[in-house]
Amino acid sequence: MELNPFSLWGDALWCGQEVVREAPHEQAIRGLFPDPIPARGADLDTAADLVPEPHNRFDPRSIAVRVQGKVVGYLPRDDAHRYHPVLSELVAQGLQPQVPCHLWVSEWEPADWEGKGDQGTEFHASVAVALGQPHMLVPVNLPPPGSFHVLPPGSGIVVPGSEVHPDVLAPFFRPEGECWAYGTMHAVEEDDGINDRHRMVVEIRLDDEAVGRLSPRLSAEFLPAVHYLADMRAETAARVAVRGDRFASEVILYAARSHDLPATWPDGLTRSPVASPTWHYWAGKEAN
C-alpha cells in the first residue's frame, strides 16, 4: 500500500531525539553526502520517515528511520515502544509519518602509528530527529471542511478568551493536559469601544466555535493572509495548542505572521478530507 506523507506536528524545536544503530547503515548514510567529505565534516538537514517494523524478528515494535528510502538507524528501544502505537495507527490509516532529521558525518585517515601502511579511512555518522511527545504528534480534530491552507508554524500567541465557556474547550481536554488541534482564523468586525467605530480583528475558532480574538495590533499581522485566502474562497487554518482543564485553560496559536510568510506562499490549497479520520480516532482512544 502506498502511503501519503504526513509531517508529524510535534512540539520539538530541534533534532534532539537520538537515533541509534547507525553503524550497520553507514554505506546508506555515506551515499547521502558528496565525495570526498570535507575535512571538517559535513551535515545534512532533511526529512526522515519513521517506519514501524511489525515483522522485525528482533523487536516487532521497532521503528526504523529512513532517509530517501534507506534505513539510517532506529529509535532506541524504549522510545520506539512509546511511539509505536501512534505511528502504527497512522500507517494503518495510509499515512507515512515524517519528521525533520539532522545527519552529521566525518571521515578521516587513521594515524599510521605502527607503520602498517594504508589502512583505509575511518567513517563516523550521527543521526537525530525532531520528535515531540507521543500525545503531541497529531491534532485531535479533523481539518476544516472545504478548501483551506495551514499557515506555517510561528511563535506562540496566547489567545485572549477568558469568556469562553468550558464546554467549548471540553472536547479538547486530555489527560496529559495538552493537545494539538486544527484552528481556523476569521476576519470579524467589532466595536472599538471608544469612538463607536468598527475595526477588523482575527477570531480564532475550534471546530467553528469561537475561542477568542486577537488584539487589533496582533490581528493586523495576520489579516493580510486571512483576507488573501478568503479572496481565494479558502479558510485560514493554523496549529493551535489547548492546555489545561475545566478549571484553568489556555489556547495558544502557533502561526507565522503575514510578513514572515515565504515568497512561495501559498504553495497550494488543501481540500478536506486530506486523509481518513486517523487523528480523531486515535485521540479518542487516548482520552478514554
Coordinates of C-alpha atoms in Angstrom, one line a residue:
M1 CA 0.0 0.0 0.0
E2 CA 1.4 3.4 -1.0
L3 CA 1.3 5.8 1.9
N4 CA 0.7 9.5 1.8
P5 CA 3.4 11.6 3.6
F6 CA 2.2 13.2 6.9
S7 CA 4.5 15.6 8.7
L8 CA 4.1 15.0 12.4
W9 CA 3.1 18.1 14.3
G10 CA 5.1 17.6 17.4
D11 CA 6.4 20.2 19.9
A12 CA 10.1 19.7 19.4
L13 CA 12.0 22.7 18.2
W14 CA 15.3 20.9 17.3
C15 CA 16.5 17.5 16.4
G16 CA 17.1 16.2 19.9
Q17 CA 15.8 12.6 19.6
E18 CA 18.7 10.2 19.4
V19 CA 18.9 7.6 16.6
V20 CA 20.9 4.5 17.3
R21 CA 22.4 1.6 15.3
E22 CA 23.8 3.8 12.6
A23 CA 27.0 1.7 12.1
P24 CA 25.3 -1.1 10.1
H25 CA 23.9 1.5 7.8
E26 CA 27.0 3.6 7.2
Q27 CA 27.0 2.9 3.5
A28 CA 23.5 4.2 3.1
I29 CA 24.4 7.3 5.1
R30 CA 27.6 7.8 3.2
G31 CA 25.6 7.8 0.0
L32 CA 23.7 10.9 1.1
F33 CA 26.9 13.1 1.1
P34 CA 29.3 14.2 -1.5
D35 CA 32.6 12.5 -2.1
P36 CA 35.0 13.4 -0.6
I37 CA 33.6 14.5 2.7
P38 CA 35.2 17.8 3.8
A39 CA 37.9 17.5 6.4
R40 CA 35.8 19.5 8.9
G41 CA 32.9 17.0 8.4
A42 CA 29.5 17.6 6.8
D43 CA 25.9 17.8 7.9
L44 CA 22.5 17.5 6.2
D45 CA 19.1 18.7 7.3
T46 CA 16.3 16.7 5.6
A47 CA 13.1 14.8 6.2
A48 CA 13.0 11.2 7.6
D49 CA 10.3 8.6 7.5
L50 CA 9.5 6.8 10.8
V51 CA 8.6 3.3 9.8
P52 CA 7.2 0.7 12.2
E53 CA 8.6 -2.8 11.5
P54 CA 6.0 -5.2 12.9
H55 CA 7.8 -8.1 11.2
N56 CA 11.2 -7.4 12.7
R57 CA 12.3 -10.6 14.3
F58 CA 14.3 -8.9 17.0
D59 CA 11.6 -6.5 18.1
P60 CA 8.1 -6.2 16.4
R61 CA 7.7 -2.7 18.0
S62 CA 10.9 -1.3 16.4
I63 CA 10.8 2.0 14.5
A64 CA 13.2 2.4 11.6
V65 CA 14.4 5.8 10.5
R66 CA 14.6 6.1 6.7
V67 CA 16.0 8.9 4.6
Q68 CA 15.4 8.8 0.8
G69 CA 14.1 5.3 1.3
K70 CA 17.1 4.0 3.0
V71 CA 17.4 2.9 6.7
V72 CA 19.9 5.2 8.5
G73 CA 19.2 3.9 12.1
Y74 CA 16.5 3.1 14.6
L75 CA 14.8 4.8 17.5
P76 CA 16.2 3.5 20.8
R77 CA 14.1 0.5 22.1
D78 CA 12.3 2.3 24.9
D79 CA 11.5 5.3 22.8
A80 CA 10.3 3.1 19.9
H81 CA 7.9 1.3 22.3
R82 CA 6.4 4.7 23.4
Y83 CA 5.9 5.9 19.9
H84 CA 4.8 2.6 18.3
P85 CA 1.0 2.9 19.0
V86 CA 0.5 6.3 17.3
L87 CA 2.9 5.7 14.5
S88 CA 1.4 2.3 13.7
E89 CA -2.1 3.8 13.8
L90 CA -1.1 6.5 11.2
V91 CA 0.4 3.8 8.9
A92 CA -2.7 1.7 9.2
Q93 CA -4.7 4.8 8.0
G94 CA -2.5 5.2 5.0
L95 CA -0.2 7.9 6.2
Q96 CA 3.6 7.9 6.4
P97 CA 4.9 9.7 9.4
Q98 CA 7.7 12.2 8.6
V99 CA 9.9 14.3 10.9
P100 CA 12.9 16.7 10.4
C101 CA 16.2 14.9 10.5
H102 CA 19.8 16.0 11.0
L103 CA 22.7 13.9 9.9
W104 CA 26.4 14.7 10.6
V105 CA 29.3 12.7 9.2
S106 CA 33.1 12.8 9.4
E107 CA 35.8 10.8 7.6
W108 CA 39.5 10.7 8.2
E109 CA 42.6 8.6 7.7
P110 CA 43.8 7.0 10.9
A111 CA 47.3 7.8 12.0
D112 CA 49.9 5.2 11.0
W113 CA 51.3 4.7 14.4
E114 CA 52.8 1.3 13.7
G115 CA 53.9 1.6 10.1
K116 CA 51.2 -0.6 8.8
G117 CA 50.7 1.5 5.7
D118 CA 47.3 2.3 4.2
Q119 CA 44.5 1.3 6.5
G120 CA 41.7 2.9 4.6
T121 CA 39.6 5.6 6.1
E122 CA 37.5 5.9 9.2
F123 CA 33.9 7.0 9.0
H124 CA 31.6 8.2 11.7
A125 CA 27.9 9.2 11.4
S126 CA 25.4 10.7 13.9
V127 CA 21.7 10.9 13.2
A128 CA 19.0 12.7 15.2
V129 CA 15.3 13.6 14.6
A130 CA 12.9 16.2 15.9
L131 CA 10.2 14.3 17.7
G132 CA 7.6 15.6 20.2
Q133 CA 5.9 13.7 22.9
P134 CA 3.6 10.8 21.6
H135 CA 0.4 12.7 22.5
M136 CA 1.6 15.8 20.6
L137 CA 2.3 14.2 17.2
V138 CA -1.2 14.6 15.7
P139 CA -4.1 17.0 16.0
V140 CA -7.1 15.7 17.9
N141 CA -9.7 17.1 15.5
L142 CA -10.3 16.9 11.8
P143 CA -9.2 19.6 9.3
P144 CA -11.7 22.2 8.4
P145 CA -14.2 21.3 5.6
G146 CA -13.7 22.6 2.1
S147 CA -10.6 24.4 0.9
F148 CA -8.1 25.7 3.4
H149 CA -4.5 26.4 3.9
V150 CA -2.5 25.9 7.1
L151 CA -0.2 28.7 8.0
P152 CA 3.4 27.7 8.6
P153 CA 4.2 27.4 12.4
G154 CA 5.3 30.6 14.2
S155 CA 6.0 31.7 17.7
G156 CA 3.2 31.0 20.3
I157 CA 0.5 33.6 21.0
V158 CA -1.9 33.1 23.9
V159 CA -5.4 33.8 22.5
P160 CA -7.4 36.0 24.8
G161 CA -10.7 34.2 25.5
S162 CA -11.5 34.2 29.2
E163 CA -15.2 34.5 28.3
V164 CA -15.1 31.1 26.6
H165 CA -17.5 28.7 28.3
P166 CA -15.6 25.5 29.4
D167 CA -18.0 23.4 27.4
V168 CA -16.5 24.9 24.2
L169 CA -13.0 23.6 25.1
A170 CA -14.1 20.4 26.9
P171 CA -13.7 18.2 23.8
F172 CA -10.1 19.2 23.7
F173 CA -9.0 18.5 27.3
R174 CA -6.7 15.5 27.5
P175 CA -5.3 13.5 30.5
E176 CA -1.9 14.7 29.5
G177 CA -3.0 18.3 30.0
E178 CA -2.4 19.4 26.4
C179 CA -3.1 18.7 22.8
W180 CA -2.8 20.0 19.3
A181 CA -5.8 20.9 17.2
Y182 CA -6.7 22.5 13.9
G183 CA -7.8 26.0 14.4
T184 CA -9.3 28.5 11.9
M185 CA -8.7 32.2 11.7
H186 CA -11.5 34.6 10.6
A187 CA -11.7 38.3 10.0
V188 CA -14.6 39.8 12.0
E189 CA -15.8 43.3 12.7
E190 CA -16.1 44.6 16.3
D191 CA -16.8 47.9 18.0
D192 CA -13.6 49.6 19.2
G193 CA -15.4 50.5 22.5
I194 CA -14.3 54.1 22.4
N195 CA -15.5 56.1 19.4
D196 CA -18.3 53.8 18.4
R197 CA -16.2 52.8 15.4
H198 CA -15.7 49.3 13.9
R199 CA -12.4 47.6 13.3
M200 CA -11.4 44.2 11.9
V201 CA -9.8 41.7 14.2
V202 CA -8.9 38.0 13.9
E203 CA -11.2 35.5 15.6
I204 CA -9.8 32.0 16.5
R205 CA -12.2 29.1 16.2
L206 CA -12.0 25.4 17.1
D207 CA -14.5 23.3 15.1
D208 CA -16.3 26.5 14.2
E209 CA -16.7 27.5 17.8
A210 CA -15.1 30.9 18.7
V211 CA -12.5 30.6 21.5
G212 CA -11.1 34.1 21.4
R213 CA -9.9 37.1 19.4
L214 CA -6.5 38.6 18.8
S215 CA -5.8 42.2 19.8
P216 CA -6.1 44.8 16.9
R217 CA -2.3 45.1 16.8
L218 CA -1.8 41.3 16.5
S219 CA -4.7 41.0 14.2
A220 CA -3.0 43.4 11.8
E221 CA -0.1 40.9 11.4
F222 CA -2.4 38.1 10.2
L223 CA -5.3 39.9 8.4
P224 CA -3.4 40.2 5.0
A225 CA -3.1 36.4 4.9
V226 CA -6.7 35.8 6.1
H227 CA -8.1 38.3 3.5
Y228 CA -5.9 36.8 0.7
L229 CA -7.2 33.3 1.3
A230 CA -10.8 34.5 1.7
D231 CA -10.5 36.0 -1.7
M232 CA -9.5 32.6 -2.9
R233 CA -12.6 31.1 -1.2
A234 CA -10.4 29.3 1.3
E235 CA -10.2 29.2 5.1
T236 CA -7.1 30.1 7.0
A237 CA -6.1 27.3 9.3
A238 CA -3.3 27.1 11.9
R239 CA -1.9 24.9 14.6
V240 CA -3.5 25.6 18.0
A241 CA -2.4 24.1 21.3
V242 CA -5.1 23.6 24.0
R243 CA -3.7 23.3 27.6
G244 CA -5.4 22.9 30.9
D245 CA -8.7 21.6 32.1
R246 CA -12.2 22.8 33.1
F247 CA -10.8 24.9 35.9
A248 CA -8.0 26.7 34.1
S249 CA -7.1 26.6 30.4
E250 CA -5.5 28.5 27.6
V251 CA -5.5 28.4 23.8
I252 CA -2.1 29.1 22.1
L253 CA -1.9 30.0 18.4
Y254 CA 1.3 28.9 16.5
A255 CA 1.2 30.6 13.1
A256 CA 3.6 32.7 11.0
R257 CA 2.7 36.4 10.7
S258 CA 1.9 37.6 7.2
H259 CA 5.3 39.4 6.8
D260 CA 7.1 36.1 7.7
L261 CA 5.4 34.0 5.0
P262 CA 7.8 32.7 2.3
A263 CA 7.6 34.2 -1.1
T264 CA 6.1 31.0 -2.5
W265 CA 3.2 31.1 -0.1
P266 CA 0.6 29.7 -0.6
D267 CA 2.1 26.8 -2.5
G268 CA -1.3 25.1 -2.8
L269 CA -4.6 24.7 -1.2
T270 CA -5.8 21.6 0.6
R271 CA -9.4 20.3 0.3
S272 CA -10.8 18.2 3.1
P273 CA -10.8 15.4 3.8
V274 CA -7.0 15.2 3.3
A275 CA -6.9 11.7 4.9
S276 CA -9.1 9.3 6.8
P277 CA -10.1 10.5 10.4
T278 CA -7.0 9.0 12.0
W279 CA -6.5 11.9 14.4
H280 CA -10.0 11.8 15.8
Y281 CA -9.9 8.1 16.2
W282 CA -6.5 7.9 17.9
A283 CA -7.1 10.9 20.2
G284 CA -10.5 9.5 21.2
K285 CA -8.8 6.3 22.4
E286 CA -6.3 8.2 24.4
A287 CA -9.0 10.2 26.1
N288 CA -10.8 7.1 27.3

